[in-house]
Amino acid sequence: MDTLVLHVHASSNNTILSLTDANGRVIVNASGGTVGFKKAQRAGFEPAYQATVHIANAVREKAIPVNKVELRLKGFGAGRDAVFKAVHSVTNWAVCRVVDTTPVPFNGCRPKKARRL
Amino acid sequence: MMNGFALFRGLTSRTPATAIFARAMSTGTPAGGAQSALEVRMKFASNLNSMVANQGASVVGRSVPVASGGANRAYMRLNRILSDNGIRRELQLRRRYEKPKYKRQRLRQESHARRFKEEVKQKVHLIMRMKNWGM
């Protein structure tokens, strides 16, 4: 496959990264937890940055040819910006497309009730 | 030049977009090779489709191809798209259920605030123009 896709799930509690091929088959996984942070510390700039470094190292070790990378961002956590900056400072990947895949319902499921009632 | 549709809608051909639309939607005179309304609509839709910038992507909306400006520009453009469309705000609202009463109240407040700010903006513009005229 030509284009690899880096899925970034940036929630308010953690950042999960998945490098997959264009079809969605996973090559490498990394998250705030896999790089050694625990519980609440997984949310933040640093774990997301280190997770990207982890993925970059794994790709280099496995000698996977990286031509183009599509960045798919999901959620608005702290890891969102962190991963983008890390991809530019740590790796030399050519980002071909930046996509936002945050799921927005067209009035789907009813959310939980409001707090403080 | 103005067809029935344009006349009905009160569209003039002064604005380019409406002129294009009116021309595209016209079914043509019987003498000049009439197309059925459905054919015209299908052709218009396919023309619009070809103008979509994100042809090769699996996600069409909220997707920005990286051009000569670099990935930073693309990322900024994506953030601009998100903020212009209020995606973040919408997700905040959807996090917890908002009862119909509070939703109606909020919409009324927003509408009022929007109208008020518009009025203020117009007054300020007028004052600036009067200042330029030397009043």
PDB file of C-alpha atoms in Angstrom:
ATOM      1  CA  MET A   1       0.000   0.000   0.000  1.00  0.00           C
ATOM      2  CA  ASP A   2       1.194   3.483  -0.791  1.00  0.00           C
ATOM      3  CA  THR A   3      -0.270   5.693   1.917  1.00  0.00           C
ATOM      4  CA  LEU A   4      -0.040   4.815   5.559  1.00  0.00           C
ATOM      5  CA  VAL A   5      -2.590   6.177   7.969  1.00  0.00           C
ATOM      6  CA  LEU A   6      -1.801   7.352  11.471  1.00  0.00           C
ATOM      7  CA  HIS A   7      -4.977   7.189  13.523  1.00  0.00           C
ATOM      8  CA  VAL A   8      -4.870   9.461  16.551  1.00  0.00           C
ATOM      9  CA  HIS A   9      -7.574   8.957  19.161  1.00  0.00           C
ATOM     10  CA  ALA A  10      -7.062  11.926  21.468  1.00  0.00           C
ATOM     11  CA  SER A  11      -9.499  11.695  24.333  1.00  0.00           C
ATOM     12  CA  SER A  12      -9.449  13.718  27.527  1.00  0.00           C
ATOM     13  CA  ASN A  13      -7.962  10.767  29.436  1.00  0.00           C
ATOM     14  CA  ASN A  14      -5.510   9.194  27.029  1.00  0.00           C
ATOM     15  CA  THR A  15      -4.056   9.277  23.524  1.00  0.00           C
ATOM     16  CA  ILE A  16      -4.068   6.124  21.405  1.00  0.00           C
ATOM     17  CA  LEU A  17      -2.068   5.974  18.189  1.00  0.00           C
ATOM     18  CA  SER A  18      -2.386   3.380  15.446  1.00  0.00           C
ATOM     19  CA  LEU A  19      -0.284   3.254  12.338  1.00  0.00           C
ATOM     20  CA  THR A  20      -2.210   1.283   9.719  1.00  0.00           C
ATOM     21  CA  ASP A  21      -2.135   0.782   5.990  1.00  0.00           C
ATOM     22  CA  ALA A  22      -4.656   2.428   3.710  1.00  0.00           C
ATOM     23  CA  ASN A  23      -7.117  -0.433   4.264  1.00  0.00           C
ATOM     24  CA  GLY A  24      -6.939  -0.123   8.024  1.00  0.00           C
ATOM     25  CA  ARG A  25      -4.786  -3.122   8.910  1.00  0.00           C
ATOM     26  CA  VAL A  26      -2.708  -2.159  11.937  1.00  0.00           C
ATOM     27  CA  ILE A  27       1.072  -2.093  11.733  1.00  0.00           C
ATOM     28  CA  VAL A  28       2.053  -0.519  15.057  1.00  0.00           C
ATOM     29  CA  ASN A  29       0.111   0.571  18.127  1.00  0.00           C
ATOM     30  CA  ALA A  30       1.094   2.970  20.845  1.00  0.00           C
ATOM     31  CA  SER A  31      -0.656   4.864  23.578  1.00  0.00           C
ATOM     32  CA  GLY A  32      -0.010   6.855  26.739  1.00  0.00           C
ATOM     33  CA  GLY A  33      -0.038   3.601  28.679  1.00  0.00           C
ATOM     34  CA  THR A  34       2.362   1.672  26.441  1.00  0.00           C
ATOM     35  CA  VAL A  35       5.090   4.273  26.978  1.00  0.00           C
ATOM     36  CA  GLY A  36       5.004   3.886  30.737  1.00  0.00           C
ATOM     37  CA  PHE A  37       2.499   6.372  32.060  1.00  0.00           C
ATOM     38  CA  LYS A  38      -0.216   5.279  34.439  1.00  0.00           C
ATOM     39  CA  LYS A  39      -3.840   6.294  34.897  1.00  0.00           C
ATOM     40  CA  ALA A  40      -4.351  10.059  34.911  1.00  0.00           C
ATOM     41  CA  GLN A  41      -0.826  10.778  33.665  1.00  0.00           C
ATOM     42  CA  ARG A  42      -1.638   9.193  30.317  1.00  0.00           C
ATOM     43  CA  ALA A  43      -3.577  12.307  29.384  1.00  0.00           C
ATOM     44  CA  GLY A  44      -1.316  15.107  28.300  1.00  0.00           C
ATOM     45  CA  PHE A  45       1.264  16.426  25.906  1.00  0.00           C
ATOM     46  CA  GLU A  46       4.221  14.331  27.012  1.00  0.00           C
ATOM     47  CA  PRO A  47       2.697  10.827  26.760  1.00  0.00           C
ATOM     48  CA  ALA A  48       1.321  11.571  23.304  1.00  0.00           C
ATOM     49  CA  TYR A  49       4.715  12.845  22.169  1.00  0.00           C
ATOM     50  CA  GLN A  50       6.484   9.784  23.524  1.00  0.00           C
ATOM     51  CA  ALA A  51       3.923   7.489  21.930  1.00  0.00           C
ATOM     52  CA  THR A  52       4.690   9.033  18.531  1.00  0.00           C
ATOM     53  CA  VAL A  53       8.409   8.545  19.177  1.00  0.00           C
ATOM     54  CA  HIS A  54       7.664   4.908  20.051  1.00  0.00           C
ATOM     55  CA  ILE A  55       5.859   4.405  16.750  1.00  0.00           C
ATOM     56  CA  ALA A  56       8.629   6.101  14.801  1.00  0.00           C
ATOM     57  CA  ASN A  57      11.230   3.831  16.404  1.00  0.00           C
ATOM     58  CA  ALA A  58       9.174   0.716  15.762  1.00  0.00           C
ATOM     59  CA  VAL A  59       8.781   1.650  12.103  1.00  0.00           C
ATOM     60  CA  ARG A  60      12.510   2.215  11.788  1.00  0.00           C
ATOM     61  CA  GLU A  61      13.315  -1.124  13.453  1.00  0.00           C
ATOM     62  CA  LYS A  62      10.892  -3.075  11.322  1.00  0.00           C
ATOM     63  CA  ALA A  63      12.251  -1.254   8.241  1.00  0.00           C
ATOM     64  CA  ILE A  64       8.808  -0.384   6.942  1.00  0.00           C
ATOM     65  CA  PRO A  65       8.968   1.940   3.914  1.00  0.00           C
ATOM     66  CA  VAL A  66       7.014   5.104   4.678  1.00  0.00           C
ATOM     67  CA  ASN A  67       6.159   7.197   1.622  1.00  0.00           C
ATOM     68  CA  LYS A  68       3.120   9.200   2.577  1.00  0.00           C
ATOM     69  CA  VAL A  69       1.240   9.410   5.838  1.00  0.00           C
ATOM     70  CA  GLU A  70      -2.357  10.473   6.280  1.00  0.00           C
ATOM     71  CA  LEU A  71      -3.146  11.872   9.706  1.00  0.00           C
ATOM     72  CA  ARG A  72      -6.593  11.038  11.082  1.00  0.00           C
ATOM     73  CA  LEU A  73      -7.404  12.929  14.261  1.00  0.00           C
ATOM     74  CA  LYS A  74     -10.253  11.889  16.497  1.00  0.00           C
ATOM     75  CA  GLY A  75     -11.210  13.852  19.595  1.00  0.00           C
ATOM     76  CA  PHE A  76      -9.939  17.108  21.034  1.00  0.00           C
ATOM     77  CA  GLY A  77      -7.642  15.987  23.810  1.00  0.00           C
ATOM     78  CA  ALA A  78      -4.181  17.286  24.605  1.00  0.00           C
ATOM     79  CA  GLY A  79      -2.625  14.604  22.436  1.00  0.00           C
ATOM     80  CA  ARG A  80      -4.004  16.066  19.253  1.00  0.00           C
ATOM     81  CA  ASP A  81      -1.525  18.924  18.979  1.00  0.00           C
ATOM     82  CA  ALA A  82       1.217  16.876  20.586  1.00  0.00           C
ATOM     83  CA  VAL A  83       1.118  14.142  17.959  1.00  0.00           C
ATOM     84  CA  PHE A  84       1.099  16.652  15.117  1.00  0.00           C
ATOM     85  CA  LYS A  85       4.158  18.441  16.489  1.00  0.00           C
ATOM     86  CA  ALA A  86       5.910  15.152  17.203  1.00  0.00           C
ATOM     87  CA  VAL A  87       5.348  13.879  13.681  1.00  0.00           C
ATOM     88  CA  HIS A  88       7.185  16.940  12.397  1.00  0.00           C
ATOM     89  CA  SER A  89       9.998  17.105  14.899  1.00  0.00           C
ATOM     90  CA  VAL A  90      10.795  13.417  15.396  1.00  0.00           C
ATOM     91  CA  THR A  91      10.007  11.750  12.070  1.00  0.00           C
ATOM     92  CA  ASN A  92      10.702  12.743   8.491  1.00  0.00           C
ATOM     93  CA  TRP A  93       7.417  11.401   7.176  1.00  0.00           C
ATOM     94  CA  ALA A  94       5.664  13.250   4.387  1.00  0.00           C
ATOM     95  CA  VAL A  95       2.182  14.059   5.640  1.00  0.00           C
ATOM     96  CA  CYS A  96      -0.093  14.026   2.609  1.00  0.00           C
ATOM     97  CA  ARG A  97      -3.437  14.746   4.243  1.00  0.00           C
ATOM     98  CA  VAL A  98      -4.835  15.896   7.563  1.00  0.00           C
ATOM     99  CA  VAL A  99      -8.311  14.626   8.390  1.00  0.00           C
ATOM    100  CA  ASP A 100     -10.614  15.072  11.337  1.00  0.00           C
ATOM    101  CA  THR A 101     -12.638  11.951  12.077  1.00  0.00           C
ATOM    102  CA  THR A 102     -14.296  12.986  15.344  1.00  0.00           C
ATOM    103  CA  PRO A 103     -17.637  11.207  15.308  1.00  0.00           C
ATOM    104  CA  VAL A 104     -20.414  13.773  15.137  1.00  0.00           C
ATOM    105  CA  PRO A 105     -23.880  12.257  15.457  1.00  0.00           C
ATOM    106  CA  PHE A 106     -26.725  13.564  13.358  1.00  0.00           C
ATOM    107  CA  ASN A 107     -28.907  13.402  16.499  1.00  0.00           C
ATOM    108  CA  GLY A 108     -28.110   9.771  17.309  1.00  0.00           C
ATOM    109  CA  CYS A 109     -27.938   8.296  20.780  1.00  0.00           C
ATOM    110  CA  ARG A 110     -29.225  10.187  23.762  1.00  0.00           C
ATOM    111  CA  PRO A 111     -26.308  11.334  25.936  1.00  0.00           C
ATOM    112  CA  LYS A 112     -26.079  10.925  29.695  1.00  0.00           C
ATOM    113  CA  LYS A 113     -28.067  13.258  31.851  1.00  0.00           C
ATOM    114  CA  ALA A 114     -26.601  16.594  32.873  1.00  0.00           C
ATOM    115  CA  ARG A 115     -24.583  16.614  36.066  1.00  0.00           C
ATOM    116  CA  ARG A 116     -25.518  18.404  39.282  1.00  0.00           C
ATOM    117  CA  LEU A 117     -29.216  17.736  39.329  1.00  0.00           C
TER     118      LEU A 117
ATOM    119  CA  MET B   1     -32.488  33.957 -20.387  1.00  0.00           C
ATOM    120  CA  MET B   2     -34.488  33.763 -17.195  1.00  0.00           C
ATOM    121  CA  ASN B   3     -36.447  30.560 -17.046  1.00  0.00           C
ATOM    122  CA  GLY B   4     -39.570  29.818 -15.109  1.00  0.00           C
ATOM    123  CA  PHE B   5     -37.629  28.656 -12.091  1.00  0.00           C
ATOM    124  CA  ALA B   6     -35.601  31.861 -11.909  1.00  0.00           C
ATOM    125  CA  LEU B   7     -38.684  34.011 -12.404  1.00  0.00           C
ATOM    126  CA  PHE B   8     -40.494  32.116  -9.688  1.00  0.00           C
ATOM    127  CA  ARG B   9     -37.620  32.631  -7.297  1.00  0.00           C
ATOM    128  CA  GLY B  10     -37.183  36.249  -8.261  1.00  0.00           C
ATOM    129  CA  LEU B  11     -33.583  35.568  -9.257  1.00  0.00           C
ATOM    130  CA  THR B  12     -31.854  37.942 -11.583  1.00  0.00           C
ATOM    131  CA  SER B  13     -28.826  37.038 -13.629  1.00  0.00           C
ATOM    132  CA  ARG B  14     -26.841  39.768 -11.962  1.00  0.00           C
ATOM    133  CA  THR B  15     -25.395  37.441  -9.343  1.00  0.00           C
ATOM    134  CA  PRO B  16     -23.113  34.912 -11.077  1.00  0.00           C
ATOM    135  CA  ALA B  17     -24.006  31.939  -8.877  1.00  0.00           C
ATOM    136  CA  THR B  18     -27.722  32.245  -9.482  1.00  0.00           C
ATOM    137  CA  ALA B  19     -27.136  32.742 -13.201  1.00  0.00           C
ATOM    138  CA  ILE B  20     -25.091  29.561 -13.391  1.00  0.00           C
ATOM    139  CA  PHE B  21     -27.695  27.689 -11.387  1.00  0.00           C
ATOM    140  CA  ALA B  22     -30.565  29.017 -13.483  1.00  0.00           C
ATOM    141  CA  ARG B  23     -28.754  28.145 -16.683  1.00  0.00           C
ATOM    142  CA  ALA B  24     -27.854  24.693 -15.397  1.00  0.00           C
ATOM    143  CA  MET B  25     -31.365  23.976 -14.225  1.00  0.00           C
ATOM    144  CA  SER B  26     -33.065  25.114 -17.408  1.00  0.00           C
ATOM    145  CA  THR B  27     -34.393  22.235 -19.402  1.00  0.00           C
ATOM    146  CA  GLY B  28     -33.924  24.028 -22.704  1.00  0.00           C
ATOM    147  CA  THR B  29     -36.425  24.809 -25.446  1.00  0.00           C
ATOM    148  CA  PRO B  30     -37.996  21.901 -27.290  1.00  0.00           C
ATOM    149  CA  ALA B  31     -36.342  23.081 -30.488  1.00  0.00           C
ATOM    150  CA  GLY B  32     -32.857  23.126 -28.961  1.00  0.00           C
ATOM    151  CA  GLY B  33     -32.793  19.492 -27.766  1.00  0.00           C
ATOM    152  CA  ALA B  34     -34.721  19.309 -24.530  1.00  0.00           C
ATOM    153  CA  GLN B  35     -33.433  17.191 -21.660  1.00  0.00           C
ATOM    154  CA  SER B  36     -35.703  15.831 -19.008  1.00  0.00           C
ATOM    155  CA  ALA B  37     -35.604  17.560 -15.639  1.00  0.00           C
ATOM    156  CA  LEU B  38     -34.116  14.451 -14.048  1.00  0.00           C
ATOM    157  CA  GLU B  39     -31.271  14.305 -16.583  1.00  0.00           C
ATOM    158  CA  VAL B  40     -30.500  17.954 -15.973  1.00  0.00           C
ATOM    159  CA  ARG B  41     -30.409  17.441 -12.223  1.00  0.00           C
ATOM    160  CA  MET B  42     -28.163  14.375 -12.495  1.00  0.00           C
ATOM    161  CA  LYS B  43     -25.748  16.249 -14.723  1.00  0.00           C
ATOM    162  CA  PHE B  44     -25.680  19.210 -12.325  1.00  0.00           C
ATOM    163  CA  ALA B  45     -24.994  16.887  -9.395  1.00  0.00           C
ATOM    164  CA  SER B  46     -22.163  15.127 -11.194  1.00  0.00           C
ATOM    165  CA  ASN B  47     -20.646  18.487 -12.152  1.00  0.00           C
ATOM    166  CA  LEU B  48     -20.710  19.549  -8.520  1.00  0.00           C
ATOM    167  CA  ASN B  49     -19.189  16.203  -7.542  1.00  0.00           C
ATOM    168  CA  SER B  50     -16.229  16.701  -9.840  1.00  0.00           C
ATOM    169  CA  MET B  51     -15.549  20.068  -8.234  1.00  0.00           C
ATOM    170  CA  VAL B  52     -15.064  18.506  -4.800  1.00  0.00           C
ATOM    171  CA  ALA B  53     -11.448  18.906  -3.801  1.00  0.00           C
ATOM    172  CA  ASN B  54     -11.069  15.727  -1.801  1.00  0.00           C
ATOM    173  CA  GLN B  55     -11.574  13.174  -4.538  1.00  0.00           C
ATOM    174  CA  GLY B  56      -9.127  10.516  -3.452  1.00  0.00           C
ATOM    175  CA  ALA B  57      -9.792  10.593   0.258  1.00  0.00           C
ATOM    176  CA  SER B  58     -11.950   8.157   2.147  1.00  0.00           C
ATOM    177  CA  VAL B  59     -13.287  11.007   4.293  1.00  0.00           C
ATOM    178  CA  VAL B  60     -14.532  13.933   2.248  1.00  0.00           C
ATOM    179  CA  GLY B  61     -15.465  16.565   4.770  1.00  0.00           C
ATOM    180  CA  ARG B  62     -13.070  17.908   7.406  1.00  0.00           C
ATOM    181  CA  SER B  63     -10.191  16.679   5.249  1.00  0.00           C
ATOM    182  CA  VAL B  64      -7.382  18.902   4.037  1.00  0.00           C
ATOM    183  CA  PRO B  65      -4.763  17.774   1.507  1.00  0.00           C
ATOM    184  CA  VAL B  66      -1.249  19.001   2.236  1.00  0.00           C
ATOM    185  CA  ALA B  67      -0.211  21.409  -0.495  1.00  0.00           C
ATOM    186  CA  SER B  68       2.899  23.466  -1.149  1.00  0.00           C
ATOM    187  CA  GLY B  69       2.342  25.439   2.038  1.00  0.00           C
ATOM    188  CA  GLY B  70       3.206  22.422   4.123  1.00  0.00           C
ATOM    189  CA  ALA B  71       1.467  20.338   6.732  1.00  0.00           C
ATOM    190  CA  ASN B  72       1.322  23.234   9.202  1.00  0.00           C
ATOM    191  CA  ARG B  73      -0.821  25.279   6.843  1.00  0.00           C
ATOM    192  CA  ALA B  74      -3.053  22.277   6.250  1.00  0.00           C
ATOM    193  CA  TYR B  75      -3.451  21.725   9.989  1.00  0.00           C
ATOM    194  CA  MET B  76      -4.315  25.394  10.500  1.00  0.00           C
ATOM    195  CA  ARG B  77      -6.814  25.181   7.675  1.00  0.00           C
ATOM    196  CA  LEU B  78      -8.391  22.129   9.271  1.00  0.00           C
ATOM    197  CA  ASN B  79      -8.691  23.962  12.584  1.00  0.00           C
ATOM    198  CA  ARG B  80     -10.264  26.864  10.771  1.00  0.00           C
ATOM    199  CA  ILE B  81     -12.824  24.559   9.163  1.00  0.00           C
ATOM    200  CA  LEU B  82     -13.638  23.028  12.535  1.00  0.00           C
ATOM    201  CA  SER B  83     -14.033  26.355  14.293  1.00  0.00           C
ATOM    202  CA  ASP B  84     -16.092  27.885  11.475  1.00  0.00           C
ATOM    203  CA  ASN B  85     -18.485  24.968  11.595  1.00  0.00           C
ATOM    204  CA  GLY B  86     -18.601  24.858  15.379  1.00  0.00           C
ATOM    205  CA  ILE B  87     -17.681  21.178  15.596  1.00  0.00           C
ATOM    206  CA  ARG B  88     -15.988  21.556  18.957  1.00  0.00           C
ATOM    207  CA  ARG B  89     -18.863  23.542  20.406  1.00  0.00           C
ATOM    208  CA  GLU B  90     -21.395  21.059  19.084  1.00  0.00           C
ATOM    209  CA  LEU B  91     -19.533  18.181  20.708  1.00  0.00           C
ATOM    210  CA  GLN B  92     -19.454  20.071  24.032  1.00  0.00           C
ATOM    211  CA  LEU B  93     -23.199  20.483  23.895  1.00  0.00           C
ATOM    212  CA  ARG B  94     -23.734  16.865  22.980  1.00  0.00           C
ATOM    213  CA  ARG B  95     -21.644  15.523  25.828  1.00  0.00           C
ATOM    214  CA  ARG B  96     -24.577  15.774  28.231  1.00  0.00           C
ATOM    215  CA  TYR B  97     -28.248  15.652  27.413  1.00  0.00           C
ATOM    216  CA  GLU B  98     -29.878  19.052  27.202  1.00  0.00           C
ATOM    217  CA  LYS B  99     -33.548  18.965  28.084  1.00  0.00           C
ATOM    218  CA  PRO B 100     -35.934  20.579  25.581  1.00  0.00           C
ATOM    219  CA  LYS B 101     -36.751  23.421  27.970  1.00  0.00           C
ATOM    220  CA  TYR B 102     -33.105  24.419  28.358  1.00  0.00           C
ATOM    221  CA  LYS B 103     -32.451  23.952  24.652  1.00  0.00           C
ATOM    222  CA  ARG B 104     -35.288  26.335  23.731  1.00  0.00           C
ATOM    223  CA  GLN B 105     -34.015  28.828  26.304  1.00  0.00           C
ATOM    224  CA  ARG B 106     -30.478  28.653  24.978  1.00  0.00           C
ATOM    225  CA  LEU B 107     -31.550  29.056  21.352  1.00  0.00           C
ATOM    226  CA  ARG B 108     -33.674  32.062  22.255  1.00  0.00           C
ATOM    227  CA  GLN B 109     -30.755  33.655  24.129  1.00  0.00           C
ATOM    228  CA  GLU B 110     -28.345  32.986  21.260  1.00  0.00           C
ATOM    229  CA  SER B 111     -30.724  34.401  18.707  1.00  0.00           C
ATOM    230  CA  HIS B 112     -31.266  37.531  20.765  1.00  0.00           C
ATOM    231  CA  ALA B 113     -27.526  37.994  21.324  1.00  0.00           C
ATOM    232  CA  ARG B 114     -26.846  37.539  17.607  1.00  0.00           C
ATOM    233  CA  ARG B 115     -29.457  40.136  16.631  1.00  0.00           C
ATOM    234  CA  PHE B 116     -28.212  42.601  19.271  1.00  0.00           C
ATOM    235  CA  LYS B 117     -24.577  42.255  18.180  1.00  0.00           C
ATOM    236  CA  GLU B 118     -25.594  42.746  14.572  1.00  0.00           C
ATOM    237  CA  GLU B 119     -27.361  45.980  15.458  1.00  0.00           C
ATOM    238  CA  VAL B 120     -24.378  47.234  17.434  1.00  0.00           C
ATOM    239  CA  LYS B 121     -22.069  46.395  14.529  1.00  0.00           C
ATOM    240  CA  GLN B 122     -24.214  48.374  12.113  1.00  0.00           C
ATOM    241  CA  LYS B 123     -24.294  51.390  14.427  1.00  0.00           C
ATOM    242  CA  VAL B 124     -20.533  51.283  14.878  1.00  0.00           C
ATOM    243  CA  HIS B 125     -19.969  51.042  11.113  1.00  0.00           C
ATOM    244  CA  LEU B 126     -22.220  54.049  10.596  1.00  0.00           C
ATOM    245  CA  ILE B 127     -20.304  56.055  13.183  1.00  0.00           C
ATOM    246  CA  MET B 128     -16.971  55.133  11.581  1.00  0.00           C
ATOM    247  CA  ARG B 129     -18.232  56.215   8.192  1.00  0.00           C
ATOM    248  CA  MET B 130     -19.524  59.493   9.620  1.00  0.00           C
ATOM    249  CA  LYS B 131     -16.114  60.028  11.201  1.00  0.00           C
ATOM    250  CA  ASN B 132     -14.498  59.539   7.782  1.00  0.00           C
ATOM    251  CA  TRP B 133     -16.896  62.065   6.261  1.00  0.00           C
ATOM    252  CA  GLY B 134     -15.675  64.492   8.849  1.00  0.00           C
ATOM    253  CA  MET B 135     -18.748  64.785  11.013  1.00  0.00           C
TER     254      MET B 135
END
